[in-house]
PDB file of C-alpha atoms in Angstrom:
ATOM      1  CA  MET A   1      36.401-334.869 136.701  1.00 40.00           C
ATOM      2  CA  LYS A   2      34.347-336.665 133.998  1.00 50.00           C
ATOM      3  CA  ALA A   3      34.725-334.655 130.853  1.00 48.00           C
ATOM      4  CA  SER A   4      31.174-333.859 129.377  1.00 73.00           C
ATOM      5  CA  ILE A   5      31.974-330.637 127.619  1.00 93.00           C
ATOM      6  CA  PRO A   6      33.133-331.075 124.011  1.00 95.00           C
ATOM      7  CA  THR A   7      36.167-329.384 122.588  1.00 96.00           C
ATOM      8  CA  PRO A   8      34.158-326.903 120.323  1.00 97.00           C
ATOM      9  CA  VAL A   9      32.876-325.357 123.333  1.00 98.00           C
ATOM     10  CA  TYR A  10      36.131-324.420 124.826  1.00 98.00           C
ATOM     11  CA  ILE A  11      37.039-323.038 121.318  1.00 98.00           C
ATOM     12  CA  LEU A  12      33.995-320.737 121.176  1.00 98.00           C
ATOM     13  CA  LEU A  13      34.537-319.766 124.690  1.00 98.00           C
ATOM     14  CA  ALA A  14      38.216-318.775 123.926  1.00 98.00           C
ATOM     15  CA  VAL A  15      37.518-317.003 120.732  1.00 98.00           C
ATOM     16  CA  SER A  16      34.414-314.947 121.984  1.00 98.00           C
ATOM     17  CA  SER A  17      36.230-314.026 125.242  1.00 98.00           C
ATOM     18  CA  ALA A  18      39.281-312.899 123.480  1.00 98.00           C
ATOM     19  CA  LEU A  19      37.379-310.525 121.495  1.00 96.00           C
ATOM     20  CA  MET A  20      35.273-309.298 124.207  1.00 96.00           C
ATOM     21  CA  GLY A  21      38.295-308.820 126.587  1.00 96.00           C
ATOM     22  CA  LEU A  22      40.719-307.297 124.019  1.00 96.00           C
ATOM     23  CA  SER A  23      38.072-304.812 122.832  1.00 95.00           C
ATOM     24  CA  MET A  24      36.806-303.863 126.386  1.00 93.00           C
ATOM     25  CA  LEU A  25      40.634-302.948 127.076  1.00 92.00           C
ATOM     26  CA  LEU A  26      40.591-300.627 124.020  1.00 92.00           C
ATOM     27  CA  MET A  27      37.393-298.981 124.050  1.00 87.00           C
ATOM     28  CA  GLY A  28      37.155-297.529 127.611  1.00 77.00           C
ATOM     29  CA  ASP A  29      33.698-297.300 129.398  1.00 77.00           C
ATOM     30  CA  HIS A  30      31.032-299.812 128.623  1.00 80.00           C
ATOM     31  CA  ARG A  31      27.461-299.010 129.218  1.00 82.00           C
ATOM     32  CA  HIS A  32      26.709-302.542 130.554  1.00 85.00           C
ATOM     33  CA  ILE A  33      29.520-302.478 132.941  1.00 91.00           C
ATOM     34  CA  THR A  34      28.330-299.070 134.153  1.00 91.00           C
ATOM     35  CA  LEU A  35      24.825-300.410 134.722  1.00 92.00           C
ATOM     36  CA  VAL A  36      26.035-303.309 136.589  1.00 94.00           C
ATOM     37  CA  ILE A  37      28.366-301.129 138.736  1.00 94.00           C
ATOM     38  CA  ASP A  38      25.410-298.644 139.468  1.00 94.00           C
ATOM     39  CA  PHE A  39      23.289-301.408 140.487  1.00 95.00           C
ATOM     40  CA  TYR A  40      25.875-302.883 143.026  1.00 96.00           C
ATOM     41  CA  HIS A  41      26.529-299.157 144.154  1.00 94.00           C
ATOM     42  CA  LEU A  42      30.231-299.704 143.554  1.00 94.00           C
ATOM     43  CA  GLU A  43      30.826-296.481 141.804  1.00 90.00           C
ATOM     44  CA  ALA A  44      32.429-294.918 144.809  1.00 91.00           C
ATOM     45  CA  LEU A  45      35.081-297.725 145.145  1.00 92.00           C
ATOM     46  CA  ALA A  46      36.910-297.100 141.800  1.00 91.00           C
ATOM     47  CA  SER A  47      36.590-295.191 138.321  1.00 88.00           C
ATOM     48  CA  GLY A  48      34.634-296.682 135.514  1.00 86.00           C
ATOM     49  CA  ALA A  49      37.982-297.282 133.701  1.00 89.00           C
ATOM     50  CA  VAL A  50      39.214-299.666 136.524  1.00 92.00           C
ATOM     51  CA  PHE A  51      35.993-301.548 136.333  1.00 93.00           C
ATOM     52  CA  ASN A  52      36.269-301.847 132.701  1.00 93.00           C
ATOM     53  CA  VAL A  53      39.843-303.184 132.860  1.00 94.00           C
ATOM     54  CA  THR A  54      38.638-305.601 135.549  1.00 94.00           C
ATOM     55  CA  ALA A  55      35.832-306.969 133.178  1.00 95.00           C
ATOM     56  CA  ALA A  56      38.248-307.213 130.157  1.00 95.00           C
ATOM     57  CA  VAL A  57      40.917-309.238 132.258  1.00 97.00           C
ATOM     58  CA  SER A  58      38.231-311.432 133.432  1.00 97.00           C
ATOM     59  CA  PHE A  59      37.198-312.405 129.861  1.00 98.00           C
ATOM     60  CA  LEU A  60      40.777-312.889 128.980  1.00 98.00           C
ATOM     61  CA  LEU A  61      41.096-315.210 131.870  1.00 97.00           C
ATOM     62  CA  VAL A  62      38.137-317.191 130.327  1.00 98.00           C
ATOM     63  CA  THR A  63      40.171-317.235 127.121  1.00 98.00           C
ATOM     64  CA  ILE A  64      43.198-318.615 128.939  1.00 98.00           C
ATOM     65  CA  PHE A  65      41.444-321.233 131.117  1.00 98.00           C
ATOM     66  CA  SER A  66      39.448-322.230 127.926  1.00 98.00           C
ATOM     67  CA  LEU A  67      42.392-322.993 125.865  1.00 98.00           C
ATOM     68  CA  PHE A  68      44.151-324.996 128.559  1.00 97.00           C
ATOM     69  CA  SER A  69      40.941-326.808 129.459  1.00 97.00           C
ATOM     70  CA  ILE A  70      41.123-328.540 125.817  1.00 95.00           C
ATOM     71  CA  LYS A  71      44.096-330.659 127.225  1.00 94.00           C
ATOM     72  CA  LYS A  72      44.317-330.136 130.829  1.00 94.00           C
ATOM     73  CA  ILE A  73      41.363-331.492 132.772  1.00 94.00           C
ATOM     74  CA  GLU A  74      42.766-329.799 136.055  1.00 95.00           C
ATOM     75  CA  CYS A  75      41.957-326.200 134.350  1.00 95.00           C
ATOM     76  CA  ARG A  76      38.123-327.076 133.655  1.00 96.00           C
ATOM     77  CA  LYS A  77      37.050-326.696 137.290  1.00 96.00           C
ATOM     78  CA  PRO A  78      38.635-323.177 137.433  1.00 97.00           C
ATOM     79  CA  LEU A  79      36.997-322.316 134.368  1.00 98.00           C
ATOM     80  CA  GLY A  80      33.610-323.551 135.335  1.00 98.00           C
ATOM     81  CA  VAL A  81      34.074-321.361 138.584  1.00 98.00           C
ATOM     82  CA  TRP A  82      35.145-318.404 136.609  1.00 97.00           C
ATOM     83  CA  LEU A  83      32.147-318.676 134.154  1.00 98.00           C
ATOM     84  CA  THR A  84      29.609-319.044 136.752  1.00 98.00           C
ATOM     85  CA  ILE A  85      30.834-315.781 138.477  1.00 97.00           C
ATOM     86  CA  ILE A  86      31.069-313.921 135.151  1.00 97.00           C
ATOM     87  CA  GLY A  87      27.578-315.117 134.287  1.00 97.00           C
ATOM     88  CA  ALA A  88      25.867-314.550 137.699  1.00 97.00           C
ATOM     89  CA  VAL A  89      27.152-310.824 138.297  1.00 97.00           C
ATOM     90  CA  PRO A  90      25.631-309.259 135.689  1.00 96.00           C
ATOM     91  CA  LEU A  91      22.479-311.531 135.723  1.00 97.00           C
ATOM     92  CA  ILE A  92      21.649-310.322 139.333  1.00 97.00           C
ATOM     93  CA  ALA A  93      21.709-306.786 137.880  1.00 96.00           C
ATOM     94  CA  LEU A  94      18.644-307.597 135.836  1.00 96.00           C
ATOM     95  CA  PHE A  95      16.748-306.552 139.021  1.00 95.00           C
ATOM     96  CA  SER A  96      17.580-303.168 138.255  1.00 94.00           C
ATOM     97  CA  SER A  97      14.713-301.084 136.465  1.00 93.00           C
ATOM     98  CA  LYS A  98      17.282-299.522 134.167  1.00 92.00           C
ATOM     99  CA  MET A  99      17.430-302.980 132.201  1.00 94.00           C
ATOM    100  CA  TRP A 100      13.766-302.622 131.194  1.00 94.00           C
ATOM    101  CA  ILE A 101      11.880-300.287 129.012  1.00 91.00           C
ATOM    102  CA  GLY A 102       9.706-298.104 131.024  1.00 89.00           C
ATOM    103  CA  SER A 103       7.645-296.748 128.169  1.00 87.00           C
ATOM    104  CA  LEU A 104       6.431-300.432 127.391  1.00 86.00           C
ATOM    105  CA  GLY A 105       5.530-301.033 131.117  1.00 89.00           C
ATOM    106  CA  GLY A 106       9.109-302.300 132.302  1.00 90.00           C
ATOM    107  CA  PHE A 107       9.621-305.978 132.890  1.00 90.00           C
ATOM    108  CA  PRO A 108       9.067-308.054 130.684  1.00 89.00           C
ATOM    109  CA  ALA A 109       9.881-305.466 127.915  1.00 90.00           C
ATOM    110  CA  ILE A 110      13.533-305.760 127.946  1.00 92.00           C
ATOM    111  CA  GLY A 111      15.875-302.896 126.832  1.00 90.00           C
ATOM    112  CA  ALA A 112      19.459-302.928 127.853  1.00 88.00           C
ATOM    113  CA  GLY A 113      19.062-306.410 129.407  1.00 91.00           C
ATOM    114  CA  GLN A 114      18.998-307.962 126.120  1.00 93.00           C
ATOM    115  CA  GLY A 115      22.741-308.107 126.096  1.00 93.00           C
ATOM    116  CA  VAL A 116      22.795-309.081 129.832  1.00 95.00           C
ATOM    117  CA  ILE A 117      20.361-312.130 129.561  1.00 96.00           C
ATOM    118  CA  LYS A 118      22.722-313.646 127.180  1.00 97.00           C
ATOM    119  CA  TYR A 119      25.217-314.185 130.447  1.00 98.00           C
ATOM    120  CA  PHE A 120      22.838-317.270 131.234  1.00 98.00           C
ATOM    121  CA  ALA A 121      24.683-318.964 128.400  1.00 98.00           C
ATOM    122  CA  LEU A 122      28.040-318.673 130.322  1.00 98.00           C
ATOM    123  CA  LEU A 123      26.305-319.556 133.427  1.00 98.00           C
ATOM    124  CA  SER A 124      25.110-322.703 131.915  1.00 98.00           C
ATOM    125  CA  VAL A 125      28.222-323.876 130.710  1.00 98.00           C
ATOM    126  CA  GLY A 126      29.874-323.054 133.954  1.00 98.00           C
ATOM    127  CA  LEU A 127      27.359-325.231 135.837  1.00 98.00           C
ATOM    128  CA  LEU A 128      27.720-328.106 133.420  1.00 97.00           C
ATOM    129  CA  ILE A 129      31.522-328.042 133.909  1.00 97.00           C
ATOM    130  CA  LEU A 130      31.141-328.007 137.638  1.00 96.00           C
ATOM    131  CA  LEU A 131      28.178-330.508 137.921  1.00 95.00           C
ATOM    132  CA  PRO A 132      29.202-333.307 135.454  1.00 93.00           C
ATOM    133  CA  HIS A 133      27.476-336.126 137.400  1.00 92.00           C
ATOM    134  CA  LEU A 134      23.839-334.681 137.449  1.00 94.00           C
ATOM    135  CA  GLU A 135      21.219-336.749 135.852  1.00 95.00           C
ATOM    136  CA  LYS A 136      21.248-336.529 132.227  1.00 94.00           C
ATOM    137  CA  THR A 137      17.982-334.810 131.731  1.00 95.00           C
ATOM    138  CA  THR A 138      18.883-332.189 134.234  1.00 96.00           C
ATOM    139  CA  GLN A 139      22.046-331.391 132.432  1.00 96.00           C
ATOM    140  CA  LYS A 140      20.238-331.131 129.202  1.00 97.00           C
ATOM    141  CA  ALA A 141      17.889-328.725 130.814  1.00 97.00           C
ATOM    142  CA  ILE A 142      20.803-326.584 132.038  1.00 98.00           C
ATOM    143  CA  ALA A 143      22.268-326.537 128.516  1.00 98.00           C
ATOM    144  CA  ALA A 144      18.975-325.600 126.769  1.00 98.00           C
ATOM    145  CA  PHE A 145      17.660-323.225 129.284  1.00 98.00           C
ATOM    146  CA  PRO A 146      19.702-320.247 128.074  1.00 98.00           C
ATOM    147  CA  VAL A 147      18.594-320.805 124.357  1.00 98.00           C
ATOM    148  CA  ILE A 148      15.062-321.341 125.313  1.00 98.00           C
ATOM    149  CA  LEU A 149      14.952-318.118 127.482  1.00 97.00           C
ATOM    150  CA  VAL A 150      16.737-316.059 124.624  1.00 97.00           C
ATOM    151  CA  LEU A 151      14.291-317.327 121.961  1.00 97.00           C
ATOM    152  CA  LEU A 152      11.199-316.754 124.091  1.00 97.00           C
ATOM    153  CA  TRP A 153      12.270-313.222 125.302  1.00 95.00           C
ATOM    154  CA  ILE A 154      13.937-311.653 122.369  1.00 93.00           C
ATOM    155  CA  GLY A 155      11.553-313.569 120.080  1.00 94.00           C
ATOM    156  CA  GLY A 156       8.591-312.172 121.830  1.00 94.00           C
ATOM    157  CA  MET A 157      10.072-308.765 121.708  1.00 95.00           C
ATOM    158  CA  LYS A 158       9.948-308.922 117.962  1.00 96.00           C
ATOM    159  CA  PHE A 159       6.236-308.407 118.108  1.00 96.00           C
ATOM    160  CA  THR A 160       6.728-304.869 119.369  1.00 94.00           C
ATOM    161  CA  GLU A 161       7.326-301.824 117.261  1.00 95.00           C
ATOM    162  CA  LEU A 162      10.344-300.746 119.194  1.00 93.00           C
ATOM    163  CA  GLU A 163      12.229-304.149 118.437  1.00 95.00           C
ATOM    164  CA  ALA A 164      10.992-304.258 114.740  1.00 96.00           C
ATOM    165  CA  LYS A 165      12.560-300.797 114.051  1.00 96.00           C
ATOM    166  CA  GLY A 166      15.544-301.877 116.115  1.00 93.00           C
ATOM    167  CA  ILE A 167      16.439-304.804 114.119  1.00 95.00           C
ATOM    168  CA  GLU A 168      15.910-303.330 110.741  1.00 95.00           C
ATOM    169  CA  SER A 169      19.297-301.847 110.268  1.00 93.00           C
ATOM    170  CA  LEU A 170      20.921-305.339 111.041  1.00 94.00           C
ATOM    171  CA  VAL A 171      18.237-307.183 108.664  1.00 95.00           C
ATOM    172  CA  ASN A 172      18.585-304.590 106.007  1.00 95.00           C
ATOM    173  CA  THR A 173      22.297-305.514 105.530  1.00 93.00           C
ATOM    174  CA  SER A 174      21.971-309.276 105.639  1.00 93.00           C
ATOM    175  CA  PRO A 175      21.745-311.129 102.123  1.00 91.00           C
ATOM    176  CA  LEU A 176      20.093-313.988 103.974  1.00 93.00           C
ATOM    177  CA  MET A 177      17.301-311.905 105.403  1.00 95.00           C
ATOM    178  CA  SER A 178      16.954-308.518 103.688  1.00 94.00           C
ATOM    179  CA  TRP A 179      14.686-309.990 100.938  1.00 96.00           C
ATOM    180  CA  MET A 180      12.048-310.091 103.513  1.00 97.00           C
ATOM    181  CA  TYR A 181      11.509-306.336 103.402  1.00 97.00           C
ATOM    182  CA  LYS A 182      10.692-306.606  99.753  1.00 96.00           C
ATOM    183  CA  ILE A 183       7.692-308.832 100.549  1.00 97.00           C
ATOM    184  CA  TRP A 184       6.658-307.494 103.967  1.00 97.00           C
ATOM    185  CA  ASP A 185       6.790-304.469 105.773  1.00 97.00           C
ATOM    186  CA  VAL A 186       9.172-303.755 108.883  1.00 97.00           C
ATOM    187  CA  GLN A 187       6.507-304.979 111.424  1.00 98.00           C
ATOM    188  CA  MET A 188       5.342-307.989 109.515  1.00 98.00           C
ATOM    189  CA  THR A 189       8.978-309.134 109.076  1.00 98.00           C
ATOM    190  CA  SER A 190       9.847-308.687 112.588  1.00 98.00           C
ATOM    191  CA  ASN A 191       6.639-310.688 113.552  1.00 98.00           C
ATOM    192  CA  LEU A 192       7.875-313.662 111.326  1.00 98.00           C
ATOM    193  CA  ILE A 193      11.233-313.561 112.793  1.00 98.00           C
ATOM    194  CA  GLY A 194       9.593-313.887 116.129  1.00 97.00           C
ATOM    195  CA  VAL A 195       7.320-316.710 115.065  1.00 98.00           C
ATOM    196  CA  TYR A 196      10.368-318.541 113.821  1.00 98.00           C
ATOM    197  CA  ASP A 197      12.060-317.923 117.106  1.00 98.00           C
ATOM    198  CA  LEU A 198       9.141-319.253 119.121  1.00 98.00           C
ATOM    199  CA  ILE A 199       8.903-322.362 116.970  1.00 98.00           C
ATOM    200  CA  ALA A 200      12.685-323.134 117.429  1.00 98.00           C
ATOM    201  CA  MET A 201      12.205-322.401 121.224  1.00 98.00           C
ATOM    202  CA  ALA A 202       9.343-325.080 121.365  1.00 98.00           C
ATOM    203  CA  LEU A 203      11.589-327.707 119.567  1.00 98.00           C
ATOM    204  CA  VAL A 204      14.401-327.101 121.989  1.00 98.00           C
ATOM    205  CA  ILE A 205      12.110-327.793 124.955  1.00 98.00           C
ATOM    206  CA  ALA A 206      10.958-330.911 123.192  1.00 98.00           C
ATOM    207  CA  ALA A 207      14.481-332.140 122.524  1.00 97.00           C
ATOM    208  CA  ILE A 208      15.163-332.174 126.177  1.00 97.00           C
ATOM    209  CA  PHE A 209      12.831-334.997 126.518  1.00 95.00           C
ATOM    210  CA  LYS A 210      12.450-336.550 123.099  1.00 94.00           C
ATOM    211  CA  ARG A 211      15.645-337.269 120.931  1.00 94.00           C
ATOM    212  CA  GLN A 212      13.782-337.278 117.884  1.00 95.00           C
ATOM    213  CA  PHE A 213      13.322-333.482 118.071  1.00 97.00           C
ATOM    214  CA  LEU A 214      16.943-332.768 118.587  1.00 97.00           C
ATOM    215  CA  LEU A 215      18.215-332.298 115.066  1.00 97.00           C
ATOM    216  CA  PRO A 216      15.291-329.893 113.924  1.00 98.00           C
ATOM    217  CA  ALA A 217      15.683-328.192 117.301  1.00 98.00           C
ATOM    218  CA  VAL A 218      19.539-327.547 116.884  1.00 98.00           C
ATOM    219  CA  LEU A 219      19.011-326.556 113.250  1.00 98.00           C
ATOM    220  CA  MET A 220      16.386-324.029 113.765  1.00 98.00           C
ATOM    221  CA  SER A 221      17.796-322.653 116.939  1.00 98.00           C
ATOM    222  CA  GLY A 222      21.331-322.701 115.791  1.00 98.00           C
ATOM    223  CA  ALA A 223      20.471-320.857 112.516  1.00 97.00           C
ATOM    224  CA  VAL A 224      19.332-317.871 114.505  1.00 97.00           C
ATOM    225  CA  PHE A 225      22.850-317.504 116.188  1.00 97.00           C
ATOM    226  CA  VAL A 226      24.648-318.497 113.103  1.00 96.00           C
ATOM    227  CA  VAL A 227      22.805-315.735 111.126  1.00 95.00           C
ATOM    228  CA  THR A 228      23.558-313.338 113.858  1.00 95.00           C
ATOM    229  CA  GLN A 229      27.236-313.822 113.285  1.00 95.00           C
ATOM    230  CA  THR A 230      26.804-312.817 109.742  1.00 95.00           C
ATOM    231  CA  PHE A 231      25.832-309.457 110.895  1.00 95.00           C
ATOM    232  CA  LEU A 232      29.466-309.132 112.217  1.00 94.00           C
ATOM    233  CA  PHE A 233      30.368-308.719 108.550  1.00 93.00           C
ATOM    234  CA  THR A 234      27.446-307.068 107.042  1.00 93.00           C
ATOM    235  CA  ALA A 235      26.369-304.534 109.570  1.00 92.00           C
ATOM    236  CA  ASP A 236      27.877-300.965 110.057  1.00 90.00           C
ATOM    237  CA  GLY A 237      29.543-300.075 113.234  1.00 87.00           C
ATOM    238  CA  VAL A 238      30.585-303.462 114.336  1.00 92.00           C
ATOM    239  CA  PHE A 239      34.444-303.362 113.807  1.00 91.00           C
ATOM    240  CA  SER A 240      36.620-300.349 114.932  1.00 89.00           C
ATOM    241  CA  ALA A 241      40.057-299.649 114.338  1.00 87.00           C
ATOM    242  CA  ASP A 242      40.452-298.411 117.906  1.00 88.00           C
ATOM    243  CA  SER A 243      38.729-301.209 119.684  1.00 90.00           C
ATOM    244  CA  ILE A 244      38.586-304.178 117.448  1.00 93.00           C
ATOM    245  CA  VAL A 245      34.896-304.461 117.746  1.00 93.00           C
ATOM    246  CA  THR A 246      32.283-302.073 119.266  1.00 92.00           C
ATOM    247  CA  THR A 247      29.696-302.789 121.815  1.00 91.00           C
ATOM    248  CA  THR A 248      27.297-303.776 118.815  1.00 92.00           C
ATOM    249  CA  GLY A 249      29.746-306.418 118.025  1.00 93.00           C
ATOM    250  CA  HIS A 250      29.948-307.518 121.820  1.00 94.00           C
ATOM    251  CA  PHE A 251      25.932-307.937 121.423  1.00 94.00           C
ATOM    252  CA  LEU A 252      26.458-310.170 118.297  1.00 95.00           C
ATOM    253  CA  ILE A 253      29.652-312.118 119.625  1.00 97.00           C
ATOM    254  CA  LYS A 254      27.587-313.324 122.632  1.00 97.00           C
ATOM    255  CA  ASP A 255      25.608-315.517 120.454  1.00 97.00           C
ATOM    256  CA  LEU A 256      28.602-317.697 120.022  1.00 98.00           C
ATOM    257  CA  TRP A 257      27.886-318.684 123.669  1.00 98.00           C
ATOM    258  CA  PHE A 258      24.370-320.082 122.652  1.00 98.00           C
ATOM    259  CA  ILE A 259      26.163-322.199 119.969  1.00 98.00           C
ATOM    260  CA  ALA A 260      28.212-323.507 122.833  1.00 98.00           C
ATOM    261  CA  ASN A 261      25.049-324.347 124.570  1.00 98.00           C
ATOM    262  CA  LEU A 262      23.595-326.329 121.606  1.00 98.00           C
ATOM    263  CA  VAL A 263      26.956-328.227 121.183  1.00 98.00           C
ATOM    264  CA  CYS A 264      26.534-329.193 124.942  1.00 97.00           C
ATOM    265  CA  LEU A 265      22.888-330.110 124.320  1.00 97.00           C
ATOM    266  CA  TRP A 266      23.709-332.323 121.313  1.00 97.00           C
ATOM    267  CA  LYS A 267      26.648-334.103 123.014  1.00 95.00           C
ATOM    268  CA  LEU A 268      24.571-334.914 126.143  1.00 95.00           C
ATOM    269  CA  SER A 269      21.893-336.302 123.766  1.00 93.00           C
ATOM    270  CA  GLU A 270      24.305-338.320 121.931  1.00 86.00           C
ATOM    271  CA  ALA A 271      25.636-339.624 125.159  1.00 72.00           C
ATOM    272  CA  GLU A 272      22.321-341.376 126.009  1.00 66.00           C
TER     273      GLU A 272
END
């Protein structure tokens, strides 16, 4: 199989999946897992704890496959299949009304689904591994799509009062962003972050077709996901002595997947 996935992608998958899997084993029931189980009407088959362990083991398998894939090409196809499955199962559950904010009219006002749409990033990497011989522009579009989607969707939510207040506790703890509240109010700060996200999104779209947009696209969009990782160390309630990281930590850790998408986009563009 033609190797098109750079080593840093496997490392990012291994680290993020290890943290997700180990913490799921320790924390017990997870809200997103419960929502997905309810959507598929599987609650009668087993307890929530069983499904939680199943999800945790699934992530730990990603860690194992990812680490072996660095050196062993034969491990990459199983990894691609597994990533595609892990990505698709929760994404289909987005059809559940419980993923959307009813008070804001439901779709596209995303609530619990904010964490779920991030699985597009895993699905993207899985498809890139399984379909290495696709035309380069198509591959770049697959790599970029999750980044474009999350910047559009979550960036767009920044213009709502609910999201503006929702991110306040995170932004307030960040030495990189808390200064904004000294200049603007909560809503304006959120609006400006949303504008930044949408500009970054536009650059990523342009980078698919024009290589001269690649560097600013990766820098601007990458900054979004890198800054998110700093919240792991500044925000309250991220790490736990009982479960390593909490569900808040899961939400933040998933942004490592988008960094993996950007690494793939960069590699594919460089290969032209």
